[in-house]
Amino acid sequence: MSKLRERRIRKKTFIILGNNGNSLVSDSLQERGWSQTQDENNFTLKWTELKSNIDYNSFTEGQQLVNHIPSSGCITTKSGLLYSLRCYFNCNVSQSSGALNELYHFFPEAYKLGEHREREKLLTVIGESERWICKPHNANQGKGIFIFKGKSELIAYIRRKSRQHRFNSTRIVQRYIENPLLLNGRKFDIRAYLFVGSTRPYNVFFHFGYLRLAIDRYDAESDNMATHLTNQYIQKKHPKYSEIREDTVWTMEMFSTYLKDQGVLQKFGLADDWAIKELHDKMKSLALTVFRSAQSSLTPRLGYFDLYGIDFMIDANLNVWLIEVNTNPALHTNCKVLQKIIPPLVDEALGISIELFDKKRCNFSIFPIKNIHNFELLYTTARESIERPFAAPTPTIKKNQTQLIYRRVGLAPIKRNVLHKSCLNKPIPKGSTKSKKHTEGLTSPLMERRHHEQTIEVGERQFLEMSLKDI
């Protein structure tokens, strides 16, 4: 191994903060030859549960990776997701068809409790026999959620909290799905994954995930939240969890077999592979809608990636509903199905993000993506026209260096103030000052072009090509 390559590999360090999937992340990176560090100021990749553990001001674009996009609250908070979807549909759906009507075909009708107009509208649409669910703005694991029935119970809640000076104005109230599809009498939801593997360019992926089932049989009248909320955090508190935990998580194949054996698909005239194909495509479509609703609000930087848990429900008529999007999804492996799904998912997500990062830094083609196995590519801007590139540092001319390679990346031509291509491809001799003349007096578009014309040493290029073979 060359000294250059050995030096580069030693520099690949990672730091992990928190307890969510830390052993999976550590094992995956160490198998790739990375070493763990505790130095929060000097790392190549940081994996953390909380965005607050990332200092985005000191983040070095193109040299570091972090596993959270700073502005992701536009979809990972309850009110943020509601606002993003509303804006997206208002901009992309014709007024004649009704933007909110289109939205509420897959996202349960929702209102912001703290906004006067929305609260007044909510009070006009709630029927006395209808159930609604109230959720905190920014919480997961079912914390702070409660279900109420009718307008009178909502008004009583608001008055009680106002008297206690504890009224949370950031909550949202959402129509409760009262006719869920049940599996052996139990409620369930589907945990899928939306993975933003890179933001510059955007490469977004989808993973099918698994089903989460409640332990108790479903009873709409029950005050026990464990019958209504199916996540593992809630179910683990059940006294019988240790006995039947293996039956609280199903694969999509188990779900498909159940629907076929119970005659559910035959009842609706659907094909036996509905869960594997049609349901799968529907969830992918909704996941893409979620991302597109947030895309303009996300901060693109080379080195940002993020894994989101995206939850769906299916009602008794086999309608698919988007419930919420979670940052820092649970990566626990406390049953056999999760042991089968989660470790490969984490390893693949890391592999994809590192591969995309390295390829972009080196201006290599993004496709094909070697590390993709179970994830599916949903969306990419890698092949779209001009995207402002990462401004990599200009390489320095070293001793005994006789040649530089200008590597072109296939941009659409910029028509104004462009230097002749012979100038762009001409080698720069040792000690020459011609590089200054190349850039003096050029306008911004040409400077962007110059960023694309990355100069890479011949020896460096050989090293990078060797490294990418190992990704």
CSV table of C-alpha atoms in Angstrom, one decimal:
chain,number,residue,atom,x,y,z
A,1,MET,CA,0.0,0.0,0.0
A,2,SER,CA,1.3,3.4,-0.9
A,3,LYS,CA,2.2,5.9,1.8
A,4,LEU,CA,-0.4,8.3,0.3
A,5,ARG,CA,-3.2,5.8,0.5
A,6,GLU,CA,-2.2,4.7,4.0
A,7,ARG,CA,-2.2,8.3,5.2
A,8,ARG,CA,-5.6,8.9,3.8
A,9,ILE,CA,-7.1,5.8,5.3
A,10,ARG,CA,-5.8,6.7,8.8
A,11,LYS,CA,-7.6,10.0,8.6
A,12,LYS,CA,-11.0,8.4,8.3
A,13,THR,CA,-12.4,8.7,11.9
A,14,PHE,CA,-15.9,8.7,13.3
A,15,ILE,CA,-17.6,9.8,16.5
A,16,ILE,CA,-20.9,8.4,17.9
A,17,LEU,CA,-23.0,10.3,20.4
A,18,GLY,CA,-26.1,8.7,22.0
A,19,ASN,CA,-27.2,5.1,22.3
A,20,ASN,CA,-29.5,4.6,19.2
A,21,GLY,CA,-27.8,2.0,17.0
A,22,ASN,CA,-24.3,3.0,18.1
A,23,SER,CA,-22.9,-0.6,18.0
A,24,LEU,CA,-24.3,-1.1,14.5
A,25,VAL,CA,-22.8,2.1,13.2
A,26,SER,CA,-19.5,1.4,14.9
A,27,ASP,CA,-19.3,-2.1,13.5
A,28,SER,CA,-20.1,-1.0,10.0
A,29,LEU,CA,-17.5,1.8,9.9
A,30,GLN,CA,-14.8,-0.3,11.5
A,31,GLU,CA,-15.3,-3.0,8.9
A,32,ARG,CA,-14.6,-0.3,6.4
A,33,GLY,CA,-11.3,0.5,8.0
A,34,TRP,CA,-12.4,3.6,9.9
A,35,SER,CA,-11.3,4.3,13.5
A,36,GLN,CA,-13.4,5.7,16.3
A,37,THR,CA,-12.4,9.0,18.0
A,38,GLN,CA,-13.7,11.1,20.9
A,39,ASP,CA,-12.5,14.3,19.4
A,40,GLU,CA,-15.6,16.3,18.5
A,41,ASN,CA,-13.5,18.9,16.6
A,42,ASN,CA,-11.6,16.4,14.4
A,43,PHE,CA,-13.6,13.7,12.7
A,44,THR,CA,-14.7,12.5,9.3
A,45,LEU,CA,-18.2,11.3,10.2
A,46,LYS,CA,-20.4,12.1,13.2
A,47,TRP,CA,-23.4,10.0,14.1
A,48,THR,CA,-25.6,11.4,16.8
A,49,GLU,CA,-29.2,11.1,18.1
A,50,LEU,CA,-29.7,14.8,18.4
A,51,LYS,CA,-29.1,17.6,16.0
A,52,SER,CA,-28.1,19.8,18.9
A,53,ASN,CA,-24.9,17.7,19.2
A,54,ILE,CA,-23.7,18.9,15.8
A,55,ASP,CA,-22.0,22.3,15.5
A,56,TYR,CA,-23.1,23.3,12.0
A,57,ASN,CA,-21.1,26.5,12.2
A,58,SER,CA,-17.8,24.5,12.4
A,59,PHE,CA,-18.9,21.8,9.9
A,60,THR,CA,-16.4,21.6,7.1
A,61,GLU,CA,-18.3,20.9,3.8
A,62,GLY,CA,-16.6,18.3,1.6
A,63,GLN,CA,-14.4,17.0,4.4
A,64,GLN,CA,-16.9,15.8,7.1
A,65,LEU,CA,-20.2,13.9,7.1
A,66,VAL,CA,-23.0,14.4,9.7
A,67,ASN,CA,-26.2,12.3,10.0
A,68,HIS,CA,-28.7,15.1,10.4
A,69,ILE,CA,-29.8,17.9,8.0
A,70,PRO,CA,-30.2,21.0,10.2
A,71,SER,CA,-33.5,22.2,8.7
A,72,SER,CA,-35.3,18.8,8.6
A,73,GLY,CA,-37.8,20.0,11.2
A,74,CYS,CA,-40.0,21.0,8.3
A,75,ILE,CA,-41.1,17.3,8.0
A,76,THR,CA,-40.0,15.7,11.3
A,77,THR,CA,-42.2,17.8,13.5
A,78,LYS,CA,-45.9,17.4,13.4
A,79,SER,CA,-46.7,21.0,12.6
A,80,GLY,CA,-43.7,21.2,10.2
A,81,LEU,CA,-45.0,18.3,8.2
A,82,LEU,CA,-48.5,19.7,8.1
A,83,TYR,CA,-47.2,23.1,7.0
A,84,SER,CA,-44.9,21.7,4.3
A,85,LEU,CA,-47.6,19.4,2.8
A,86,ARG,CA,-50.1,22.3,2.8
A,87,CYS,CA,-47.7,24.6,1.0
A,88,TYR,CA,-46.7,21.9,-1.5
A,89,PHE,CA,-50.3,21.1,-2.4
A,90,ASN,CA,-51.4,24.8,-2.5
A,91,CYS,CA,-48.6,25.4,-5.1
A,92,ASN,CA,-49.0,22.2,-7.1
A,93,VAL,CA,-52.7,21.4,-7.1
A,94,SER,CA,-55.3,23.4,-9.1
A,95,GLN,CA,-57.7,25.4,-7.1
A,96,SER,CA,-60.6,23.8,-8.8
A,97,SER,CA,-59.8,20.4,-7.4
A,98,GLY,CA,-59.0,21.7,-4.0
A,99,ALA,CA,-55.5,21.4,-2.6
A,100,LEU,CA,-56.5,20.4,0.9
A,101,ASN,CA,-59.0,17.9,-0.4
A,102,GLU,CA,-56.2,16.2,-2.3
A,103,LEU,CA,-54.0,16.3,0.7
A,104,TYR,CA,-56.6,14.8,3.0
A,105,HIS,CA,-57.0,11.8,0.7
A,106,PHE,CA,-53.8,10.3,2.3
A,107,PHE,CA,-53.0,12.6,5.3
A,108,PRO,CA,-55.6,12.7,8.0
A,109,GLU,CA,-57.2,16.1,8.3
A,110,ALA,CA,-55.2,18.2,10.8
A,111,TYR,CA,-55.3,21.6,12.5
A,112,LYS,CA,-52.8,23.7,14.6
A,113,LEU,CA,-54.4,24.0,18.0
A,114,GLY,CA,-52.4,27.2,18.8
A,115,GLU,CA,-53.6,29.3,15.9
A,116,HIS,CA,-56.9,31.0,16.4
A,117,ARG,CA,-58.3,30.7,12.9
A,118,GLU,CA,-57.5,27.0,12.8
A,119,ARG,CA,-58.8,26.3,16.2
A,120,GLU,CA,-62.1,28.0,15.3
A,121,LYS,CA,-62.3,26.0,12.1
A,122,LEU,CA,-61.5,22.8,14.0
A,123,LEU,CA,-64.4,23.5,16.4
A,124,THR,CA,-66.8,23.8,13.5
A,125,VAL,CA,-65.8,20.4,11.9
A,126,ILE,CA,-65.7,18.2,15.0
A,127,GLY,CA,-68.7,16.1,15.5
A,128,GLU,CA,-69.7,15.0,19.0
A,129,SER,CA,-69.2,11.3,18.2
A,130,GLU,CA,-66.0,11.7,16.3
A,131,ARG,CA,-62.6,10.8,17.7
A,132,TRP,CA,-59.5,13.0,17.2
A,133,ILE,CA,-56.0,12.6,18.3
A,134,CYS,CA,-53.9,15.4,19.8
A,135,LYS,CA,-50.1,15.3,19.3
A,136,PRO,CA,-47.2,17.5,20.6
A,137,HIS,CA,-45.4,19.5,18.0
A,138,ASN,CA,-42.0,17.8,18.5
A,139,ALA,CA,-42.0,14.5,20.2
A,140,ASN,CA,-41.7,10.8,19.3
A,141,GLN,CA,-42.2,7.4,21.0
A,142,GLY,CA,-45.9,8.3,21.5
A,143,LYS,CA,-45.1,10.8,24.2
A,144,GLY,CA,-47.8,13.4,25.1
A,145,ILE,CA,-50.4,11.9,22.7
A,146,PHE,CA,-54.0,11.6,23.8
A,147,ILE,CA,-57.3,10.8,22.1
A,148,PHE,CA,-60.5,12.8,22.7
A,149,LYS,CA,-64.1,12.4,21.5
A,150,GLY,CA,-66.2,15.3,20.4
A,151,LYS,CA,-66.0,19.1,20.7
A,152,SER,CA,-66.8,19.2,24.4
A,153,GLU,CA,-63.8,17.2,25.4
A,154,LEU,CA,-61.5,19.4,23.4
A,155,ILE,CA,-62.9,22.6,24.9
A,156,ALA,CA,-62.5,21.1,28.4
A,157,TYR,CA,-58.9,20.2,27.7
A,158,ILE,CA,-58.1,23.8,26.5
A,159,ARG,CA,-59.8,25.4,29.5
A,160,ARG,CA,-58.1,23.0,32.0
A,161,LYS,CA,-54.6,23.7,30.5
A,162,SER,CA,-55.2,27.4,30.3
A,163,ARG,CA,-56.1,27.6,34.0
A,164,GLN,CA,-52.9,25.7,34.8
A,165,HIS,CA,-50.9,28.0,32.4
A,166,ARG,CA,-49.7,24.8,30.7
A,167,PHE,CA,-51.6,25.1,27.4
A,168,ASN,CA,-49.2,23.9,24.6
A,169,SER,CA,-50.0,26.1,21.6
A,170,THR,CA,-47.8,24.1,19.3
A,171,ARG,CA,-49.9,20.9,19.4
A,172,ILE,CA,-51.8,19.7,16.4
A,173,VAL,CA,-55.1,17.9,16.4
A,174,GLN,CA,-55.7,15.3,13.7
A,175,ARG,CA,-58.7,13.2,12.7
A,176,TYR,CA,-58.4,9.7,14.1
A,177,ILE,CA,-58.6,6.7,11.8
A,178,GLU,CA,-61.4,4.9,13.4
A,179,ASN,CA,-61.6,1.9,11.0
A,180,PRO,CA,-58.0,0.6,10.9
A,181,LEU,CA,-57.3,-2.7,9.2
A,182,LEU,CA,-56.6,-5.2,12.0
A,183,LEU,CA,-54.3,-8.2,12.0
A,184,ASN,CA,-55.8,-11.0,14.2
A,185,GLY,CA,-57.8,-8.2,15.9
A,186,ARG,CA,-54.8,-6.1,16.6
A,187,LYS,CA,-53.9,-2.6,15.3
A,188,PHE,CA,-50.7,-2.1,13.4
A,189,ASP,CA,-48.8,0.5,11.4
A,190,ILE,CA,-45.9,0.3,8.9
A,191,ARG,CA,-42.5,1.7,9.6
A,192,ALA,CA,-40.7,2.5,6.3
A,193,TYR,CA,-37.6,4.6,5.8
A,194,LEU,CA,-36.9,7.7,3.8
A,195,PHE,CA,-33.2,8.1,3.4
A,196,VAL,CA,-31.5,11.3,2.1
A,197,GLY,CA,-28.1,9.9,1.1
A,198,SER,CA,-26.7,13.2,0.0
A,199,THR,CA,-28.0,16.7,-0.4
A,200,ARG,CA,-25.4,18.0,-3.0
A,201,PRO,CA,-26.7,16.6,-5.3
A,202,TYR,CA,-29.9,15.2,-3.8
A,203,ASN,CA,-30.1,11.5,-3.8
A,204,VAL,CA,-33.2,10.2,-1.9
A,205,PHE,CA,-34.0,6.5,-1.2
A,206,PHE,CA,-36.8,4.4,0.2
A,207,HIS,CA,-36.8,1.2,2.3
A,208,PHE,CA,-39.9,-1.0,2.8
A,209,GLY,CA,-39.4,-1.5,6.5
A,210,TYR,CA,-41.6,-3.7,8.6
A,211,LEU,CA,-45.0,-3.8,10.5
A,212,ARG,CA,-45.4,-2.9,14.2
A,213,LEU,CA,-48.3,-4.6,16.0
A,214,ALA,CA,-50.1,-3.8,19.3
A,215,ILE,CA,-50.1,-6.6,21.9
A,216,ASP,CA,-53.7,-6.1,23.0
A,217,ARG,CA,-56.7,-6.5,20.7
A,218,TYR,CA,-58.0,-3.2,19.3
A,219,ASP,CA,-60.8,-1.5,21.2
A,220,ALA,CA,-61.8,2.0,19.9
A,221,GLU,CA,-63.4,2.9,23.3
A,222,SER,CA,-60.3,1.9,25.4
A,223,ASP,CA,-58.4,4.5,27.3
A,224,ASN,CA,-55.3,2.3,27.2
A,225,MET,CA,-53.0,4.0,24.7
A,226,ALA,CA,-51.1,0.7,24.1
A,227,THR,CA,-54.2,-0.4,22.0
A,228,HIS,CA,-54.0,2.7,19.9
A,229,LEU,CA,-50.2,3.3,19.5
A,230,THR,CA,-48.2,0.5,18.0
A,231,ASN,CA,-44.6,1.6,18.4
A,232,GLN,CA,-42.1,-0.5,20.3
A,233,TYR,CA,-41.5,2.1,22.9
A,234,ILE,CA,-45.1,1.8,24.1
A,235,GLN,CA,-45.4,-2.0,23.6
A,236,LYS,CA,-42.3,-2.7,25.6
A,237,LYS,CA,-44.1,-1.4,28.7
A,238,HIS,CA,-46.7,-4.1,28.4
A,239,PRO,CA,-46.4,-6.9,31.0
A,240,LYS,CA,-46.6,-9.6,28.4
A,241,TYR,CA,-44.1,-8.1,26.0
A,242,SER,CA,-41.3,-10.5,26.8
A,243,GLU,CA,-43.6,-13.4,26.1
A,244,ILE,CA,-44.9,-12.4,22.7
A,245,ARG,CA,-42.4,-9.7,21.5
A,246,GLU,CA,-41.6,-11.8,18.4
A,247,ASP,CA,-45.2,-11.3,17.3
A,248,THR,CA,-45.1,-7.5,17.6
A,249,VAL,CA,-43.0,-7.1,14.5
A,250,TRP,CA,-43.8,-8.6,11.1
A,251,THR,CA,-42.0,-8.5,7.7
A,252,MET,CA,-43.9,-7.3,4.7
A,253,GLU,CA,-43.8,-10.9,3.4
A,254,MET,CA,-45.6,-12.1,6.5
A,255,PHE,CA,-48.2,-9.3,6.0
A,256,SER,CA,-48.7,-10.3,2.4
A,257,THR,CA,-49.3,-13.9,3.3
A,258,TYR,CA,-51.8,-13.0,6.0
A,259,LEU,CA,-53.8,-10.8,3.6
A,260,LYS,CA,-53.9,-13.7,1.1
A,261,ASP,CA,-54.8,-16.4,3.6
A,262,GLN,CA,-57.5,-14.4,5.3
A,263,GLY,CA,-59.2,-13.5,2.0
A,264,VAL,CA,-58.8,-9.8,2.5
A,265,LEU,CA,-57.4,-9.2,-1.0
A,266,GLN,CA,-60.0,-11.4,-2.6
A,267,LYS,CA,-62.7,-9.4,-0.9
A,268,PHE,CA,-61.5,-6.3,-2.8
A,269,GLY,CA,-60.6,-8.1,-6.0
A,270,LEU,CA,-56.9,-7.4,-5.6
A,271,ALA,CA,-54.0,-9.5,-6.7
A,272,ASP,CA,-52.2,-11.7,-4.2
A,273,ASP,CA,-49.0,-9.6,-4.4
A,274,TRP,CA,-50.9,-6.4,-3.6
A,275,ALA,CA,-48.8,-5.7,-0.4
A,276,ILE,CA,-45.5,-6.3,-2.2
A,277,LYS,CA,-46.3,-4.3,-5.3
A,278,GLU,CA,-49.2,-1.9,-5.2
A,279,LEU,CA,-48.9,-1.0,-1.5
A,280,HIS,CA,-45.2,-0.7,-2.0
A,281,ASP,CA,-45.6,1.7,-4.9
A,282,LYS,CA,-48.1,3.8,-3.0
A,283,MET,CA,-45.8,4.2,0.0
A,284,LYS,CA,-42.9,5.2,-2.3
A,285,SER,CA,-45.1,7.8,-4.0
A,286,LEU,CA,-46.1,9.3,-0.6
A,287,ALA,CA,-42.5,9.2,0.6
A,288,LEU,CA,-41.5,11.1,-2.5
A,289,THR,CA,-44.3,13.7,-1.9
A,290,VAL,CA,-43.0,14.2,1.6
A,291,PHE,CA,-39.5,14.9,0.4
A,292,ARG,CA,-40.6,17.2,-2.4
A,293,SER,CA,-42.7,19.2,0.0
A,294,ALA,CA,-39.6,19.8,2.1
A,295,GLN,CA,-36.9,20.1,-0.6
A,296,SER,CA,-36.9,23.9,-0.8
A,297,SER,CA,-36.6,24.2,3.0
A,298,LEU,CA,-33.7,21.8,3.4
A,299,THR,CA,-30.1,23.0,3.5
A,300,PRO,CA,-27.9,21.3,0.9
A,301,ARG,CA,-24.3,20.8,1.9
A,302,LEU,CA,-21.8,18.1,0.7
A,303,GLY,CA,-21.6,15.8,3.8
A,304,TYR,CA,-25.2,16.1,5.1
A,305,PHE,CA,-27.3,12.9,5.1
A,306,ASP,CA,-30.3,11.8,7.1
A,307,LEU,CA,-32.4,8.7,7.8
A,308,TYR,CA,-36.1,9.2,8.7
A,309,GLY,CA,-38.7,6.8,9.9
A,310,ILE,CA,-41.9,7.3,7.9
A,311,ASP,CA,-45.1,5.8,9.3
A,312,PHE,CA,-48.1,4.6,7.4
A,313,MET,CA,-51.5,3.1,8.4
A,314,ILE,CA,-54.0,1.1,6.3
A,315,ASP,CA,-57.7,1.3,7.0
A,316,ALA,CA,-60.3,-1.4,6.6
A,317,ASN,CA,-60.9,-0.3,3.0
A,318,LEU,CA,-57.2,-0.7,2.2
A,319,ASN,CA,-56.6,3.1,1.9
A,320,VAL,CA,-53.1,4.1,2.8
A,321,TRP,CA,-52.5,6.9,5.2
A,322,LEU,CA,-49.3,8.9,5.9
A,323,ILE,CA,-49.1,9.4,9.7
A,324,GLU,CA,-45.8,11.1,10.5
A,325,VAL,CA,-42.1,11.4,9.8
A,326,ASN,CA,-39.6,10.8,12.6
A,327,THR,CA,-36.0,11.9,13.0
A,328,ASN,CA,-33.6,9.5,14.7
A,329,PRO,CA,-35.8,6.4,14.1
A,330,ALA,CA,-35.3,3.5,16.6
A,331,LEU,CA,-32.5,1.1,15.5
A,332,HIS,CA,-33.0,-1.5,18.2
A,333,THR,CA,-32.8,-5.2,17.4
A,334,ASN,CA,-34.9,-6.7,20.3
A,335,CYS,CA,-36.7,-9.3,18.1
A,336,LYS,CA,-35.7,-11.6,15.2
A,337,VAL,CA,-37.4,-9.6,12.5
A,338,LEU,CA,-35.6,-6.4,13.6
A,339,GLN,CA,-32.3,-8.4,13.8
A,340,LYS,CA,-32.8,-9.3,10.2
A,341,ILE,CA,-33.8,-5.8,8.9
A,342,ILE,CA,-32.0,-3.1,11.0
A,343,PRO,CA,-28.3,-4.1,10.8
A,344,PRO,CA,-28.2,-4.4,7.0
A,345,LEU,CA,-30.2,-1.2,6.8
A,346,VAL,CA,-27.7,0.8,8.8
A,347,ASP,CA,-24.8,-0.7,7.0
A,348,GLU,CA,-26.3,0.0,3.6
A,349,ALA,CA,-27.2,3.6,4.5
A,350,LEU,CA,-23.7,4.4,5.7
A,351,GLY,CA,-22.2,2.7,2.6
A,352,ILE,CA,-24.4,4.8,0.3
A,353,SER,CA,-23.7,8.1,2.0
A,354,ILE,CA,-20.0,7.5,2.1
A,355,GLU,CA,-19.9,6.4,-1.5
A,356,LEU,CA,-21.9,9.4,-2.7
A,357,PHE,CA,-19.7,11.7,-0.6
A,358,ASP,CA,-16.5,10.3,-2.0
A,359,LYS,CA,-17.7,10.3,-5.6
A,360,LYS,CA,-18.8,13.9,-5.4
A,361,ARG,CA,-15.6,15.1,-3.8
A,362,CYS,CA,-13.6,13.4,-6.6
A,363,ASN,CA,-16.1,14.5,-9.3
A,364,PHE,CA,-16.7,10.9,-10.3
A,365,SER,CA,-20.0,9.8,-11.8
A,366,ILE,CA,-22.6,9.1,-9.1
A,367,PHE,CA,-24.1,6.1,-11.0
A,368,PRO,CA,-24.1,3.2,-10.7
A,369,ILE,CA,-24.3,3.2,-6.8
A,370,LYS,CA,-22.4,0.1,-5.7
A,371,ASN,CA,-23.7,0.0,-2.2
A,372,ILE,CA,-27.4,0.0,-2.9
A,373,HIS,CA,-29.1,-3.3,-2.2
A,374,ASN,CA,-32.4,-3.0,-0.3
A,375,PHE,CA,-32.9,0.7,-0.6
A,376,GLU,CA,-34.6,2.0,-3.8
A,377,LEU,CA,-33.6,5.3,-5.4
A,378,LEU,CA,-36.6,7.7,-5.3
A,379,TYR,CA,-35.2,10.9,-6.5
A,380,THR,CA,-32.0,12.5,-7.7
A,381,THR,CA,-30.7,15.8,-9.0
A,382,ALA,CA,-27.4,14.3,-10.1
A,383,ARG,CA,-28.5,14.2,-13.7
A,384,GLU,CA,-30.3,17.6,-13.8
A,385,SER,CA,-28.7,20.6,-15.5
A,386,ILE,CA,-26.5,23.0,-13.6
A,387,GLU,CA,-26.4,22.6,-9.9
A,388,ARG,CA,-24.0,24.9,-8.0
A,389,PRO,CA,-21.1,22.5,-7.1
A,390,PHE,CA,-19.2,22.1,-4.0
A,391,ALA,CA,-16.3,24.6,-4.1
A,392,ALA,CA,-13.4,22.3,-3.4
A,393,PRO,CA,-10.1,24.0,-2.4
A,394,THR,CA,-7.7,24.8,-5.3
A,395,PRO,CA,-4.9,22.2,-5.2
A,396,THR,CA,-1.4,23.4,-4.5
A,397,ILE,CA,1.5,22.7,-6.9
A,398,LYS,CA,3.9,20.4,-5.2
A,399,LYS,CA,7.6,19.8,-5.8
A,400,ASN,CA,8.5,17.6,-8.8
A,401,GLN,CA,5.0,18.0,-10.1
A,402,THR,CA,5.1,18.2,-13.9
A,403,GLN,CA,1.4,17.6,-14.9
A,404,LEU,CA,-2.1,18.4,-13.7
A,405,ILE,CA,-5.2,16.8,-15.0
A,406,TYR,CA,-8.2,19.0,-15.5
A,407,ARG,CA,-11.2,16.7,-15.1
A,408,ARG,CA,-14.4,17.8,-16.8
A,409,VAL,CA,-17.7,16.9,-15.3
A,410,GLY,CA,-20.1,17.5,-18.2
A,411,LEU,CA,-21.7,20.8,-17.4
A,412,ALA,CA,-23.9,22.5,-19.9
A,413,PRO,CA,-21.8,25.2,-21.6
A,414,ILE,CA,-21.7,28.7,-20.1
A,415,LYS,CA,-21.9,31.1,-23.0
A,416,ARG,CA,-20.6,34.3,-21.7
A,417,ASN,CA,-17.0,35.2,-20.6
A,418,VAL,CA,-15.8,31.6,-21.2
A,419,LEU,CA,-12.1,31.1,-21.8
A,420,HIS,CA,-11.1,29.1,-24.7
A,421,LYS,CA,-11.0,25.4,-23.9
A,422,SER,CA,-7.3,25.2,-24.7
A,423,CYS,CA,-6.7,27.5,-21.7
A,424,LEU,CA,-8.7,25.3,-19.5
A,425,ASN,CA,-6.9,22.1,-20.5
A,426,LYS,CA,-3.4,23.6,-20.7
A,427,PRO,CA,-1.0,22.2,-18.1
A,428,ILE,CA,0.4,24.7,-15.6
A,429,PRO,CA,4.2,24.6,-15.3
A,430,LYS,CA,5.9,24.6,-12.0
A,431,GLY,CA,6.1,28.1,-10.5
A,432,SER,CA,3.8,29.6,-13.2
A,433,THR,CA,1.6,32.5,-12.3
A,434,LYS,CA,-0.7,31.8,-15.2
A,435,SER,CA,-3.4,30.4,-12.9
A,436,LYS,CA,-3.9,34.0,-11.6
A,437,LYS,CA,-4.5,35.2,-15.1
A,438,HIS,CA,-7.0,32.5,-15.6
A,439,THR,CA,-9.3,33.9,-13.0
A,440,GLU,CA,-8.7,37.7,-13.1
A,441,GLY,CA,-11.7,39.7,-14.2
A,442,LEU,CA,-14.0,36.7,-14.6
A,443,THR,CA,-17.6,37.0,-13.7
A,444,SER,CA,-19.4,34.7,-11.3
A,445,PRO,CA,-20.7,32.1,-13.8
A,446,LEU,CA,-17.2,31.5,-15.0
A,447,MET,CA,-15.9,31.2,-11.5
A,448,GLU,CA,-18.5,28.5,-11.0
A,449,ARG,CA,-17.2,26.8,-14.1
A,450,ARG,CA,-13.7,27.0,-12.7
A,451,HIS,CA,-14.9,25.2,-9.5
A,452,HIS,CA,-16.0,22.4,-11.7
A,453,GLU,CA,-12.7,22.2,-13.5
A,454,GLN,CA,-11.1,20.4,-10.6
A,455,THR,CA,-7.4,20.0,-10.8
A,456,ILE,CA,-6.2,16.6,-9.5
A,457,GLU,CA,-2.7,15.3,-9.4
A,458,VAL,CA,-1.9,12.2,-11.4
A,459,GLY,CA,-0.8,10.4,-8.2
A,460,GLU,CA,-3.9,11.6,-6.4
A,461,ARG,CA,-6.2,10.5,-9.2
A,462,GLN,CA,-4.7,6.9,-9.0
A,463,PHE,CA,-5.3,6.9,-5.3
A,464,LEU,CA,-8.9,8.0,-5.6
A,465,GLU,CA,-9.7,5.5,-8.2
A,466,MET,CA,-8.2,2.7,-6.0
A,467,SER,CA,-10.2,4.0,-3.0
A,468,LEU,CA,-13.5,4.0,-4.8
A,469,LYS,CA,-13.0,0.3,-5.8
A,470,ASP,CA,-13.0,-0.5,-2.0
A,471,ILE,CA,-16.3,1.4,-1.3
